[in-house]
Amino acid sequence: MEDFWKDIYTYATSWVKEAGEMIKDSFSKELLIETKSNPNDLVTNMDKDVETFLYEKIQETFPTHRIVGEEGHGTDVTSAEGILWVIDPIDGTMNFVHQQRNFAISIGIFDQGVGKIGLIYDVMHDELYHTIRGNGAYMNDIKLPMLTESPVKEAILSLNATWVTDNHRIDPAVLSPLVKDVRGTRSYGSAALELAYIAAGRLDGYITMRLAPWDFAGGLVLIEEVGGVVTNVYGEELNILEKNSVFAGEKAFHKEVLQTYINKKR
């Protein structure tokens, strides 16, 4: 079984790197931009092309595997049975459009709902965060250490300012004290990168009130491999096929935030 997952991992990393070259090459061509659910929910022809490229490679090589992708592939998947690839071809499309940086390709591969392989590729920095469960997590060839304890007062938290003022999902009185108490806050505009940064120890936590499976699938596997935790904002297990709130972080930080800030206000 070990060789089985190594083979899948080898194919997946090769395809992700190839997809990254496709994206880089696109910068010299015309970019077609559309909107989805709202004017700020962007999708480009490259999002669609990269997902199609990955979908076709997976179907050709592993025809029994199932696929869920942001741009429409796998809409008929209703359970996490078997081997499931969860793909975001370009996470951080707004950054891709406006900055041509700070975006990533994200893939999480699951077996019966358990994360086995996590890949997040920061294309423009050529940083591939990757893991096969039980074999350690890496950034390129550098092994990532297990996360060390980080109390709230010493933590860097990734959080979009929108969630601090949006009382439709969580009372602002919950997050405002947390924002004041942490050492600092950041927002990168790509959930995949923010999760990768937690795995690499660059961030201690990440909170968002709405995230799709393809946004968090790859990061979930990476973070768990280095001893971190990924749940919804109430500490409950995520559903890999549904949109969730997401709270990811180092274990001690995660526990302190739940006990001191979130669950006290429920």
XYZ file of C-alpha atoms in Angstrom:
266
model
C 0.000 0.000 0.000
C 2.913 2.343 0.689
C 4.135 2.062 -2.917
C 0.549 2.559 -4.085
C 0.348 6.014 -2.465
C 3.876 6.912 -3.562
C 2.882 6.237 -7.166
C -0.172 8.481 -6.869
C 1.934 11.155 -5.183
C 4.562 11.017 -7.943
C 1.959 11.518 -10.653
C 0.182 14.270 -8.708
C 3.324 16.314 -8.039
C 4.374 16.031 -11.677
C 0.967 17.223 -12.885
C 0.898 20.114 -10.418
C 4.287 21.339 -11.610
C 3.154 21.026 -15.233
C -0.015 22.953 -14.438
C 2.131 25.647 -12.817
C 4.057 26.076 -16.066
C 0.745 26.413 -17.924
C -0.209 29.242 -15.584
C 3.120 31.043 -15.977
C 2.880 30.771 -19.754
C -0.582 32.331 -19.652
C 0.769 35.694 -18.475
C 1.823 36.525 -22.020
C -1.654 35.741 -23.375
C -5.079 37.311 -23.055
C -6.826 36.452 -19.796
C -10.597 36.014 -19.930
C -12.279 36.935 -16.646
C -15.826 36.024 -15.604
C -17.772 36.331 -12.355
C -19.576 33.564 -10.509
C -21.721 34.164 -7.419
C -20.920 37.885 -7.121
C -18.733 40.533 -8.835
C -15.798 39.674 -6.546
C -16.065 35.909 -7.131
C -13.831 35.649 -10.178
C -13.006 32.771 -12.491
C -10.636 32.868 -15.458
C -10.067 30.686 -18.476
C -6.910 29.463 -16.704
C -8.905 28.201 -13.701
C -10.973 26.139 -16.116
C -8.036 25.023 -18.276
C -5.931 23.887 -15.307
C -8.812 21.964 -13.747
C -9.566 20.282 -17.091
C -5.875 19.386 -17.496
C -5.745 17.797 -14.027
C -9.112 16.088 -14.453
C -8.062 14.476 -17.731
C -4.722 13.300 -16.313
C -6.404 11.709 -13.292
C -9.154 10.082 -15.374
C -6.626 8.652 -17.808
C -4.252 7.280 -15.162
C -6.636 6.404 -12.321
C -10.042 5.835 -13.931
C -11.639 4.484 -10.727
C -10.755 7.560 -8.685
C -13.355 10.262 -8.198
C -12.734 13.985 -8.519
C -14.271 17.149 -7.071
C -13.069 20.439 -8.550
C -13.998 24.070 -8.005
C -14.857 24.720 -11.630
C -17.503 22.017 -11.995
C -15.862 18.618 -12.291
C -17.294 16.005 -9.943
C -20.592 17.711 -9.159
C -22.184 14.248 -8.967
C -19.956 13.155 -6.047
C -22.163 12.749 -2.979
C -20.001 10.621 -0.680
C -16.349 10.370 0.365
C -16.154 6.653 -0.388
C -13.169 5.311 -2.297
C -10.290 7.500 -3.440
C -11.304 11.117 -3.929
C -9.251 13.987 -5.373
C -10.360 17.456 -4.233
C -8.886 20.119 -6.518
C -8.608 23.886 -6.625
C -6.859 24.795 -9.894
C -6.118 28.374 -8.815
C -6.857 29.278 -5.205
C -6.670 33.051 -4.904
C -8.049 33.936 -8.335
C -8.424 37.606 -7.399
C -4.711 37.715 -6.526
C -3.942 35.887 -9.766
C -5.870 38.487 -11.770
C -4.660 41.601 -9.944
C -1.167 40.662 -8.763
C -0.024 37.611 -10.743
C 1.222 36.212 -7.426
C -0.117 35.005 -4.038
C -2.167 32.151 -5.502
C -1.733 28.386 -5.446
C -2.796 25.066 -6.898
C -4.259 22.878 -4.154
C -4.962 19.136 -4.169
C -6.117 16.887 -1.350
C -6.410 13.140 -1.983
C -8.602 11.140 0.381
C -9.301 7.448 0.940
C -12.645 6.695 2.591
C -12.678 10.276 3.869
C -9.162 10.135 5.368
C -6.588 12.527 3.924
C -3.658 10.657 2.388
C -1.869 13.213 0.181
C -1.753 17.005 0.417
C -0.234 19.299 -2.198
C -0.190 23.092 -2.299
C 1.931 24.696 -5.000
C 2.818 28.389 -4.723
C 3.446 28.762 -8.440
C 5.245 32.100 -8.547
C 7.600 31.301 -5.660
C 8.081 27.710 -6.866
C 7.288 26.434 -3.370
C 5.595 23.031 -3.274
C 4.198 22.064 0.118
C 3.585 18.321 0.072
C 2.940 15.264 2.196
C 2.007 11.610 2.127
C 0.298 10.850 5.438
C 2.734 9.333 7.913
C 5.834 10.345 5.942
C 6.298 13.934 7.093
C 5.473 17.224 5.389
C 7.860 19.191 3.211
C 8.333 22.508 1.450
C 10.234 21.464 -1.669
C 13.104 19.369 -0.183
C 12.954 20.920 3.283
C 11.196 18.806 5.919
C 8.744 20.835 7.982
C 9.116 20.383 11.759
C 6.218 19.519 14.014
C 4.416 22.650 15.143
C 5.482 24.106 18.487
C 3.130 25.457 21.127
C 2.018 29.017 20.513
C -0.136 30.885 23.074
C -2.571 33.496 21.809
C -0.424 36.417 22.991
C 2.477 35.191 20.808
C 0.451 34.066 17.794
C 0.080 35.382 14.270
C -3.504 34.859 13.117
C -4.689 34.930 9.521
C -8.146 36.447 9.301
C -10.047 38.489 6.727
C -11.281 41.700 8.339
C -14.761 41.014 6.937
C -15.393 38.327 9.535
C -14.695 40.661 12.455
C -17.598 42.917 11.454
C -20.021 40.422 9.844
C -22.581 39.472 12.491
C -24.506 37.176 10.147
C -22.140 34.267 10.849
C -20.437 34.913 14.175
C -20.878 37.674 16.742
C -18.170 40.320 16.197
C -17.786 40.337 19.974
C -16.163 36.901 19.652
C -13.412 37.745 17.181
C -12.701 41.384 18.113
C -11.065 40.515 21.480
C -9.077 37.748 19.796
C -7.774 40.151 17.148
C -6.661 42.531 19.914
C -4.966 39.801 21.955
C -2.896 38.053 19.278
C 0.563 39.365 18.369
C -0.589 40.225 14.849
C -3.044 39.459 12.051
C -2.544 38.806 8.351
C -4.711 38.179 5.278
C -3.194 36.756 2.088
C -6.279 36.225 -0.054
C -5.586 32.525 -0.650
C -6.850 29.974 1.848
C -4.531 27.315 0.437
C -1.456 29.475 1.041
C -2.629 30.454 4.506
C -3.029 26.790 5.422
C 0.366 25.970 3.915
C 1.904 28.769 5.982
C 0.464 27.215 9.150
C 2.050 23.885 8.209
C 5.351 25.718 7.662
C 5.111 27.598 10.980
C 4.756 31.008 9.330
C 1.278 31.442 10.811
C -0.195 30.008 14.009
C -3.856 30.065 13.054
C -6.383 30.767 10.326
C -10.096 31.497 10.758
C -12.690 31.913 8.034
C -16.442 31.633 8.186
C -16.963 30.146 4.742
C -14.698 27.821 2.775
C -15.333 25.172 0.115
C -13.736 21.694 0.265
C -11.285 22.448 -2.562
C -10.035 25.457 -0.591
C -9.049 23.472 2.504
C -8.541 19.845 1.378
C -4.816 19.978 0.610
C -4.035 22.169 3.615
C -5.945 19.908 5.990
C -3.678 16.949 5.183
C -0.523 19.073 5.464
C -1.443 20.619 8.805
C -2.459 17.333 10.391
C 0.853 15.815 9.319
C 2.803 18.390 11.369
C 0.564 18.012 14.437
C -1.899 20.818 13.809
C -5.698 20.819 13.897
C -8.288 21.730 11.250
C -11.949 21.950 12.315
C -14.879 24.291 11.901
C -14.898 27.375 14.141
C -16.607 25.406 16.916
C -14.018 22.642 16.954
C -16.144 20.134 15.053
C -14.902 17.801 12.307
C -15.104 19.138 8.752
C -17.183 17.535 6.019
C -14.900 17.114 3.015
C -17.829 17.459 0.604
C -19.473 20.564 2.055
C -18.741 24.228 2.630
C -17.633 24.861 6.193
C -16.345 27.508 8.499
C -12.693 26.643 9.104
C -10.411 27.089 12.086
C -6.910 25.729 11.518
C -3.909 26.049 13.754
C -1.351 24.725 16.168
C -3.060 22.556 18.819
C -2.467 24.696 21.902
C -3.488 27.880 20.101
C -6.563 26.149 18.665
C -7.621 24.906 22.125
C -7.052 28.278 23.812
C -9.064 30.166 21.206
C -11.976 27.736 21.455
C -12.051 27.791 25.258
C -11.358 31.464 25.871
C -13.062 33.211 22.959
C -15.444 31.154 20.825
C -17.194 28.628 23.069
C -17.670 31.165 25.875
C -19.889 33.203 23.541
C -22.004 30.337 22.163
